[in-house]
mmCIF file of C-alpha atoms in Angstrom:
data_model
loop_
_atom_site.group_PDB
_atom_site.id
_atom_site.type_symbol
_atom_site.label_atom_id
_atom_site.label_comp_id
_atom_site.label_asym_id
_atom_site.label_seq_id
_atom_site.Cartn_x
_atom_site.Cartn_y
_atom_site.Cartn_z
ATOM 1 C CA UNK A 17 0.057 0.037 -0.026
ATOM 2 C CA UNK A 18 1.317 3.456 -0.879
ATOM 3 C CA UNK A 19 2.388 5.723 1.867
ATOM 4 C CA UNK A 20 0.250 9.006 2.278
ATOM 5 C CA UNK A 21 1.859 12.078 0.723
ATOM 6 C CA UNK A 22 1.093 15.607 1.583
ATOM 7 C CA UNK A 23 -0.382 18.072 -1.092
ATOM 8 C CA UNK A 24 1.697 21.163 -1.831
ATOM 9 C CA UNK A 25 0.414 24.704 -1.190
ATOM 10 C CA UNK A 26 -1.839 25.906 -3.798
ATOM 11 C CA UNK A 27 -1.054 29.207 -5.587
ATOM 12 C CA UNK A 28 -3.506 32.153 -5.052
ATOM 13 C CA UNK A 29 -6.196 32.403 -7.780
ATOM 14 C CA UNK A 30 -5.706 34.901 -10.565
ATOM 15 C CA UNK A 31 -8.251 37.705 -10.848
ATOM 16 C CA UNK A 32 -9.033 40.303 -13.411
ATOM 17 C CA UNK A 33 -6.797 43.340 -12.719
ATOM 18 C CA UNK A 34 -3.859 41.158 -11.655
ATOM 19 C CA UNK A 35 -0.434 41.551 -13.219
ATOM 20 C CA UNK A 36 1.079 38.504 -14.861
ATOM 21 C CA UNK A 37 4.522 37.999 -16.302
ATOM 22 C CA UNK A 38 5.412 36.067 -19.422
ATOM 23 C CA UNK A 39 8.915 34.621 -19.661
ATOM 24 C CA UNK A 40 10.892 32.280 -21.897
ATOM 25 C CA UNK A 41 12.923 29.791 -19.827
ATOM 26 C CA UNK A 42 12.893 27.225 -22.507
ATOM 27 C CA UNK A 43 12.834 27.430 -26.382
ATOM 28 C CA UNK A 44 12.423 30.681 -28.436
ATOM 29 C CA UNK A 45 8.760 31.624 -29.124
ATOM 30 C CA UNK A 46 7.456 32.790 -32.517
ATOM 31 C CA UNK A 47 7.056 36.547 -32.060
ATOM 32 C CA UNK A 48 3.594 36.679 -33.687
ATOM 33 C CA UNK A 49 2.311 33.768 -31.683
ATOM 34 C CA UNK A 50 3.652 35.340 -28.496
ATOM 35 C CA UNK A 51 1.898 38.743 -29.291
ATOM 36 C CA UNK A 52 -1.426 36.936 -29.913
ATOM 37 C CA UNK A 53 -1.162 34.969 -26.718
ATOM 38 C CA UNK A 54 -0.402 38.144 -24.638
ATOM 39 C CA UNK A 55 -3.448 39.587 -26.187
ATOM 40 C CA UNK A 56 -5.425 36.547 -25.128
ATOM 41 C CA UNK A 57 -4.257 37.065 -21.529
ATOM 42 C CA UNK A 58 -5.039 40.730 -21.611
ATOM 43 C CA UNK A 59 -8.581 39.726 -22.709
ATOM 44 C CA UNK A 60 -8.926 38.101 -19.306
ATOM 45 C CA UNK A 61 -8.521 41.608 -17.821
ATOM 46 C CA UNK A 62 -4.964 40.853 -16.838
ATOM 47 C CA UNK A 63 -1.980 43.353 -17.148
ATOM 48 C CA UNK A 64 0.813 41.447 -18.914
ATOM 49 C CA UNK A 65 4.480 42.329 -18.609
ATOM 50 C CA UNK A 66 7.324 40.402 -20.335
ATOM 51 C CA UNK A 67 10.706 39.491 -19.460
ATOM 52 C CA UNK A 68 13.572 41.665 -20.860
ATOM 53 C CA UNK A 69 14.954 38.829 -22.859
ATOM 54 C CA UNK A 70 11.661 37.357 -24.035
ATOM 55 C CA UNK A 71 12.582 37.488 -27.768
ATOM 56 C CA UNK A 72 16.245 36.653 -27.402
ATOM 57 C CA UNK A 73 17.496 33.624 -29.237
ATOM 58 C CA UNK A 74 20.538 31.449 -28.784
ATOM 59 C CA UNK A 75 20.520 28.416 -31.127
ATOM 60 C CA UNK A 76 17.524 26.362 -29.967
ATOM 61 C CA UNK A 77 17.148 28.379 -26.722
ATOM 62 C CA UNK A 78 15.311 31.515 -25.876
ATOM 63 C CA UNK A 79 18.598 33.332 -25.084
ATOM 64 C CA UNK A 80 21.552 32.661 -22.833
ATOM 65 C CA UNK A 81 20.936 30.518 -19.752
ATOM 66 C CA UNK A 82 21.771 33.428 -17.397
ATOM 67 C CA UNK A 83 19.290 35.784 -19.279
ATOM 68 C CA UNK A 84 16.516 33.144 -19.137
ATOM 69 C CA UNK A 85 17.085 32.480 -15.427
ATOM 70 C CA UNK A 86 17.192 36.164 -14.718
ATOM 71 C CA UNK A 87 13.912 36.952 -16.460
ATOM 72 C CA UNK A 88 12.244 34.059 -14.502
ATOM 73 C CA UNK A 89 13.660 35.191 -11.112
ATOM 74 C CA UNK A 90 12.860 38.822 -11.733
ATOM 75 C CA UNK A 91 9.130 38.057 -12.553
ATOM 76 C CA UNK A 92 8.793 35.736 -9.626
ATOM 77 C CA UNK A 93 10.360 38.240 -7.114
ATOM 78 C CA UNK A 94 8.291 41.126 -8.413
ATOM 79 C CA UNK A 95 5.722 41.807 -5.659
ATOM 80 C CA UNK A 96 3.380 43.261 -8.360
ATOM 81 C CA UNK A 97 3.220 40.008 -10.393
ATOM 82 C CA UNK A 98 0.711 37.390 -9.365
ATOM 83 C CA UNK A 99 1.473 34.761 -11.801
ATOM 84 C CA UNK A 100 4.397 33.740 -14.208
ATOM 85 C CA UNK A 101 3.450 32.180 -17.623
ATOM 86 C CA UNK A 102 6.142 30.369 -19.616
ATOM 87 C CA UNK A 103 5.760 31.414 -23.201
ATOM 88 C CA UNK A 104 6.339 27.906 -24.678
ATOM 89 C CA UNK A 105 8.219 24.694 -23.987
ATOM 90 C CA UNK A 106 10.763 23.066 -26.354
ATOM 91 C CA UNK A 107 14.082 22.637 -24.472
ATOM 92 C CA UNK A 108 16.084 24.613 -21.819
ATOM 93 C CA UNK A 109 14.387 24.540 -18.466
ATOM 94 C CA UNK A 110 16.758 22.027 -16.971
ATOM 95 C CA UNK A 111 19.653 24.485 -17.831
ATOM 96 C CA UNK A 112 18.431 27.273 -15.648
ATOM 97 C CA UNK A 113 17.722 25.240 -12.376
ATOM 98 C CA UNK A 114 21.151 25.703 -11.028
ATOM 99 C CA UNK A 115 21.112 29.419 -11.771
ATOM 100 C CA UNK A 116 18.053 30.303 -9.685
ATOM 101 C CA UNK A 117 18.403 31.959 -6.259
ATOM 102 C CA UNK A 118 15.938 29.595 -4.460
ATOM 103 C CA UNK A 119 16.127 31.638 -1.225
ATOM 104 C CA UNK A 120 14.978 34.733 -3.068
ATOM 105 C CA UNK A 121 12.191 32.867 -4.857
ATOM 106 C CA UNK A 122 11.098 31.381 -1.490
ATOM 107 C CA UNK A 123 11.021 34.790 0.085
ATOM 108 C CA UNK A 124 8.810 36.184 -2.680
ATOM 109 C CA UNK A 125 5.900 34.051 -1.445
ATOM 110 C CA UNK A 126 3.556 31.807 -3.417
ATOM 111 C CA UNK A 127 2.210 32.715 -6.859
ATOM 112 C CA UNK A 128 1.212 30.656 -9.886
ATOM 113 C CA UNK A 129 3.588 29.198 -12.347
ATOM 114 C CA UNK A 130 1.901 28.139 -15.714
ATOM 115 C CA UNK A 131 3.435 25.884 -18.450
ATOM 116 C CA UNK A 132 3.779 22.325 -19.717
ATOM 117 C CA UNK A 133 6.155 20.196 -21.832
ATOM 118 C CA UNK A 134 9.739 21.100 -20.994
ATOM 119 C CA UNK A 135 8.325 23.322 -18.113
ATOM 120 C CA UNK A 136 7.976 20.019 -16.308
ATOM 121 C CA UNK A 137 11.637 20.676 -14.955
ATOM 122 C CA UNK A 138 10.425 23.886 -13.425
ATOM 123 C CA UNK A 139 7.387 22.354 -11.848
ATOM 124 C CA UNK A 140 9.522 19.609 -10.354
ATOM 125 C CA UNK A 141 11.939 22.058 -8.883
ATOM 126 C CA UNK A 142 9.318 24.494 -7.664
ATOM 127 C CA UNK A 143 7.666 21.621 -5.857
ATOM 128 C CA UNK A 144 10.966 20.519 -4.209
ATOM 129 C CA UNK A 145 12.408 23.986 -3.473
ATOM 130 C CA UNK A 146 9.287 25.942 -2.682
ATOM 131 C CA UNK A 147 6.686 23.362 -1.697
ATOM 132 C CA UNK A 148 4.243 24.928 -4.202
ATOM 133 C CA UNK A 149 1.757 23.513 -6.496
ATOM 134 C CA UNK A 150 1.850 24.818 -10.128
ATOM 135 C CA UNK A 151 -0.159 24.643 -13.221
ATOM 136 C CA UNK A 152 0.632 22.248 -16.022
ATOM 137 C CA UNK A 153 -1.328 23.757 -18.832
ATOM 138 C CA UNK A 154 -1.472 25.603 -22.107
ATOM 139 C CA UNK A 155 1.091 28.482 -22.802
ATOM 140 C CA UNK A 156 0.632 31.837 -24.534
ATOM 141 C CA UNK A 157 2.818 31.151 -27.554
ATOM 142 C CA UNK A 158 1.507 27.629 -28.294
ATOM 143 C CA UNK A 159 -1.245 26.692 -30.813
ATOM 144 C CA UNK A 160 -4.167 26.177 -28.339
ATOM 145 C CA UNK A 161 -3.906 29.791 -27.215
ATOM 146 C CA UNK A 162 -2.217 31.685 -29.927
ATOM 147 C CA UNK A 163 -3.738 30.482 -33.243
ATOM 148 C CA UNK A 164 -4.731 33.267 -35.533
ATOM 149 C CA UNK A 165 -8.378 32.382 -35.208
ATOM 150 C CA UNK A 166 -8.317 32.607 -31.429
ATOM 151 C CA UNK A 167 -7.725 30.211 -28.576
ATOM 152 C CA UNK A 168 -9.335 26.768 -28.658
ATOM 153 C CA UNK A 169 -12.538 27.298 -26.732
ATOM 154 C CA UNK A 170 -12.389 24.281 -24.495
ATOM 155 C CA UNK A 171 -8.721 24.880 -23.650
ATOM 156 C CA UNK A 172 -9.330 28.497 -22.971
ATOM 157 C CA UNK A 173 -12.439 27.906 -20.849
ATOM 158 C CA UNK A 174 -10.742 25.305 -18.710
ATOM 159 C CA UNK A 175 -7.678 27.557 -18.163
ATOM 160 C CA UNK A 176 -9.771 30.422 -17.211
ATOM 161 C CA UNK A 177 -11.728 28.559 -14.629
ATOM 162 C CA UNK A 178 -8.618 26.761 -13.266
ATOM 163 C CA UNK A 179 -6.640 29.945 -12.779
ATOM 164 C CA UNK A 180 -9.574 31.450 -10.984
ATOM 165 C CA UNK A 181 -9.613 28.498 -8.571
ATOM 166 C CA UNK A 182 -12.687 26.607 -9.933
ATOM 167 C CA UNK A 183 -11.186 23.915 -12.209
ATOM 168 C CA UNK A 184 -13.498 21.392 -13.970
ATOM 169 C CA UNK A 185 -12.755 17.750 -13.830
ATOM 170 C CA UNK A 186 -10.640 16.329 -16.601
ATOM 171 C CA UNK A 187 -12.175 13.343 -18.293
ATOM 172 C CA UNK A 188 -10.427 10.390 -19.829
ATOM 173 C CA UNK A 189 -11.660 7.900 -22.316
ATOM 174 C CA UNK A 190 -10.444 4.652 -20.595
ATOM 175 C CA UNK A 191 -9.480 2.841 -17.329
ATOM 176 C CA UNK A 192 -6.463 0.663 -18.164
ATOM 177 C CA UNK A 193 -6.655 -0.538 -14.624
ATOM 178 C CA UNK A 194 -9.959 0.300 -12.938
ATOM 179 C CA UNK A 195 -9.993 1.828 -9.501
ATOM 180 C CA UNK A 196 -10.495 4.865 -7.456
ATOM 181 C CA UNK A 197 -7.664 6.671 -5.698
ATOM 182 C CA UNK A 198 -7.142 10.105 -3.960
ATOM 183 C CA UNK A 199 -3.625 11.422 -3.596
ATOM 184 C CA UNK A 200 -1.495 14.467 -4.582
ATOM 185 C CA UNK A 201 -0.753 14.781 -8.297
ATOM 186 C CA UNK A 202 2.821 14.813 -9.678
ATOM 187 C CA UNK A 203 4.644 14.151 -12.899
ATOM 188 C CA UNK A 204 4.309 15.862 -16.336
ATOM 189 C CA UNK A 205 6.118 15.203 -19.596
ATOM 190 C CA UNK A 206 7.720 11.785 -19.647
ATOM 191 C CA UNK A 207 10.904 12.872 -21.506
ATOM 192 C CA UNK A 208 11.623 15.528 -18.829
ATOM 193 C CA UNK A 209 10.909 13.157 -16.025
ATOM 194 C CA UNK A 210 13.291 10.675 -17.420
ATOM 195 C CA UNK A 211 15.934 13.445 -17.877
ATOM 196 C CA UNK A 212 15.495 14.546 -14.218
ATOM 197 C CA UNK A 213 16.652 11.097 -12.998
ATOM 198 C CA UNK A 214 19.756 11.353 -10.862
ATOM 199 C CA UNK A 215 19.240 15.027 -10.181
ATOM 200 C CA UNK A 216 17.937 16.848 -7.071
ATOM 201 C CA UNK A 217 14.492 17.171 -8.778
ATOM 202 C CA UNK A 218 14.082 13.505 -9.725
ATOM 203 C CA UNK A 219 10.386 12.271 -9.661
ATOM 204 C CA UNK A 220 9.353 10.648 -6.494
ATOM 205 C CA UNK A 221 5.924 8.986 -7.037
ATOM 206 C CA UNK A 222 5.357 7.404 -3.685
ATOM 207 C CA UNK A 223 1.914 8.100 -2.537
ATOM 208 C CA UNK A 224 1.028 10.165 -5.492
ATOM 209 C CA UNK A 225 -0.953 10.074 -8.717
ATOM 210 C CA UNK A 226 1.559 10.384 -11.557
ATOM 211 C CA UNK A 227 0.606 12.385 -14.612
ATOM 212 C CA UNK A 228 2.462 11.241 -17.858
ATOM 213 C CA UNK A 229 2.315 12.548 -21.389
ATOM 214 C CA UNK A 230 4.527 13.131 -24.407
ATOM 215 C CA UNK A 231 4.771 14.183 -28.050
ATOM 216 C CA UNK A 232 6.572 12.698 -31.007
ATOM 217 C CA UNK A 233 8.173 9.770 -29.203
ATOM 218 C CA UNK A 234 7.920 6.384 -30.778
ATOM 219 C CA UNK A 235 6.552 3.504 -28.517
ATOM 220 C CA UNK A 236 10.039 2.094 -28.118
ATOM 221 C CA UNK A 237 11.272 5.436 -26.710
ATOM 222 C CA UNK A 238 8.300 5.609 -24.357
ATOM 223 C CA UNK A 239 9.238 1.951 -23.243
ATOM 224 C CA UNK A 240 12.833 3.123 -22.638
ATOM 225 C CA UNK A 241 11.952 6.228 -20.543
ATOM 226 C CA UNK A 242 9.287 4.384 -18.539
ATOM 227 C CA UNK A 243 11.712 1.450 -17.879
ATOM 228 C CA UNK A 244 14.328 4.050 -16.722
ATOM 229 C CA UNK A 245 11.802 5.450 -14.202
ATOM 230 C CA UNK A 246 10.833 2.048 -13.000
ATOM 231 C CA UNK A 247 14.517 0.829 -12.609
ATOM 232 C CA UNK A 248 15.549 4.067 -10.881
ATOM 233 C CA UNK A 249 12.874 3.540 -8.176
ATOM 234 C CA UNK A 250 11.134 6.858 -9.242
ATOM 235 C CA UNK A 251 7.762 5.073 -9.638
ATOM 236 C CA UNK A 252 8.031 2.989 -6.467
ATOM 237 C CA UNK A 253 4.877 3.335 -4.266
ATOM 238 C CA UNK A 254 2.840 5.297 -6.885
ATOM 239 C CA UNK A 255 -0.777 5.507 -5.977
ATOM 240 C CA UNK A 256 -1.954 5.686 -9.493
ATOM 241 C CA UNK A 257 -1.337 7.006 -12.965
ATOM 242 C CA UNK A 258 -3.231 9.555 -15.098
ATOM 243 C CA UNK A 259 -2.105 9.375 -18.793
ATOM 244 C CA UNK A 260 -2.450 12.511 -20.938
ATOM 245 C CA UNK A 261 -2.014 12.913 -24.597
ATOM 246 C CA UNK A 262 0.480 10.981 -26.873
ATOM 247 C CA UNK A 263 0.446 13.051 -30.026
ATOM 248 C CA UNK A 264 2.672 11.696 -32.768
ATOM 249 C CA UNK A 265 3.608 8.619 -30.641
ATOM 250 C CA UNK A 266 1.878 5.950 -32.767
ATOM 251 C CA UNK A 267 0.096 3.560 -30.413
ATOM 252 C CA UNK A 268 1.736 3.902 -27.012
ATOM 253 C CA UNK A 269 -0.958 1.961 -25.054
ATOM 254 C CA UNK A 270 0.368 -1.636 -25.414
ATOM 255 C CA UNK A 271 3.717 -0.666 -23.749
ATOM 256 C CA UNK A 272 2.046 1.731 -21.228
ATOM 257 C CA UNK A 273 -0.263 -1.104 -20.173
ATOM 258 C CA UNK A 274 2.636 -3.774 -20.169
ATOM 259 C CA UNK A 275 4.754 -1.656 -17.939
ATOM 260 C CA UNK A 276 2.201 0.167 -15.695
ATOM 261 C CA UNK A 277 -0.515 -2.467 -15.173
ATOM 262 C CA UNK A 278 1.590 -4.866 -13.034
ATOM 263 C CA UNK A 279 2.104 -2.096 -10.435
ATOM 264 C CA UNK A 280 -1.544 -2.885 -9.304
ATOM 265 C CA UNK A 281 -2.740 0.766 -9.000
ATOM 266 C CA UNK A 282 -5.467 2.539 -10.931
ATOM 267 C CA UNK A 283 -4.364 3.726 -14.502
ATOM 268 C CA UNK A 284 -6.710 6.317 -16.199
ATOM 269 C CA UNK A 285 -5.945 7.183 -19.792
ATOM 270 C CA UNK A 286 -6.970 9.483 -22.662
ATOM 271 C CA UNK A 287 -6.884 12.712 -20.653
ATOM 272 C CA UNK A 288 -6.647 15.864 -22.833
ATOM 273 C CA UNK A 289 -3.602 17.141 -21.112
ATOM 274 C CA UNK A 290 -0.195 17.785 -22.448
ATOM 275 C CA UNK A 291 0.095 18.264 -26.121
ATOM 276 C CA UNK A 292 -2.673 18.351 -28.702
ATOM 277 C CA UNK A 293 -6.130 19.904 -28.742
ATOM 278 C CA UNK A 294 -7.935 20.598 -26.489
ATOM 279 C CA UNK A 295 -5.270 20.932 -23.766
ATOM 280 C CA UNK A 296 -6.706 21.150 -20.248
ATOM 281 C CA UNK A 297 -4.853 22.189 -17.065
ATOM 282 C CA UNK A 298 -3.894 20.238 -14.053
ATOM 283 C CA UNK A 299 -2.435 21.593 -10.663
ATOM 284 C CA UNK A 300 0.625 19.556 -10.050
ATOM 285 C CA UNK A 301 0.964 19.067 -6.304
ATOM 286 C CA UNK A 302 -2.687 19.396 -5.546
ATOM 287 C CA UNK A 303 -4.781 16.724 -4.012
ATOM 288 C CA UNK A 304 -6.216 14.731 -6.903
ATOM 289 C CA UNK A 305 -8.736 11.912 -7.416
ATOM 290 C CA UNK A 306 -9.068 9.257 -10.038
ATOM 291 C CA UNK A 307 -12.721 8.169 -10.265
ATOM 292 C CA UNK A 308 -13.322 4.995 -12.343
ATOM 293 C CA UNK A 309 -17.010 5.516 -12.675
ATOM 294 C CA UNK A 310 -16.780 8.812 -14.434
ATOM 295 C CA UNK A 311 -13.327 8.059 -15.945
ATOM 296 C CA UNK A 312 -12.032 11.333 -14.734
ATOM 297 C CA UNK A 313 -9.346 13.150 -12.694
ATOM 298 C CA UNK A 314 -10.429 15.907 -10.339
ATOM 299 C CA UNK A 315 -8.270 17.958 -8.123
ATOM 300 C CA UNK A 316 -8.578 20.548 -5.463
ATOM 301 C CA UNK A 317 -7.168 24.068 -5.478
ATOM 302 C CA UNK A 318 -7.736 24.396 -1.603
ATOM 303 C CA UNK A 319 -4.512 25.502 0.139
ATOM 304 C CA UNK A 320 -4.140 22.257 2.154
ATOM 305 C CA UNK A 321 -0.348 22.271 2.008
ATOM 306 C CA UNK A 322 2.136 24.827 3.246
ATOM 307 C CA UNK A 323 4.693 26.699 1.073
ATOM 308 C CA UNK A 324 8.309 26.351 2.361
#
């Protein structure tokens, strides 16, 4: 039986009139998409500020490591900023983790961090260093928010409600292993979780529901990364699994079932979380519940944890 785990502290809800920052700790955004995404956030009644280096580029990164880390830290430590949105994923978040002043970030107090894909590295680090839950969800310069025709309606509606503190359940389409479980949610993008093995921010699934998703990874690569997590002990004691989208991954379900079903815990699949459309939001660190009857994941934004 899995040991109980404590939820993290939930970030304050975001209200019209709040100031939010958009930074680029990962890959470089398309400037036109970023501009449209910022307008979408402004349409929520938010004041949007951007990092000084938001449009920098260094090879496949959104600028030099030090610049990307500085923008993130400055935004987080600004008392006027209520939330920090990562513009997009790509690659690069792991490179800034050692450049952040965690004492300063901790002293700034809780606020919302929003992002997915490569931002998984930041979610893991913020949970470990700050004891803070954070939003795994759509980003301003990505397709579900910044397409020329406007944001994808279901994605946008779910994000708006979630940030306001009233998230709707996220429905899947199958139970690979039936069962109900309530536990804090952790995880994120599978590639990043595998990359964090052996670091201070490695996944610890004990007593937790593990969210997993990825994009553009062949089934054998999913097999390899899941096997790495299993052999490293990262998935020991997991309370359950919530599987998101697997866009461009062929049919990953045979390998997912083969490797996860023997763990004997509930496995919910087909959640519109991660990549693809729609793209719903999940509060990593929050208390979640897998319900087999409704085939859904619910989670609480209640501040039942305590930020460090």
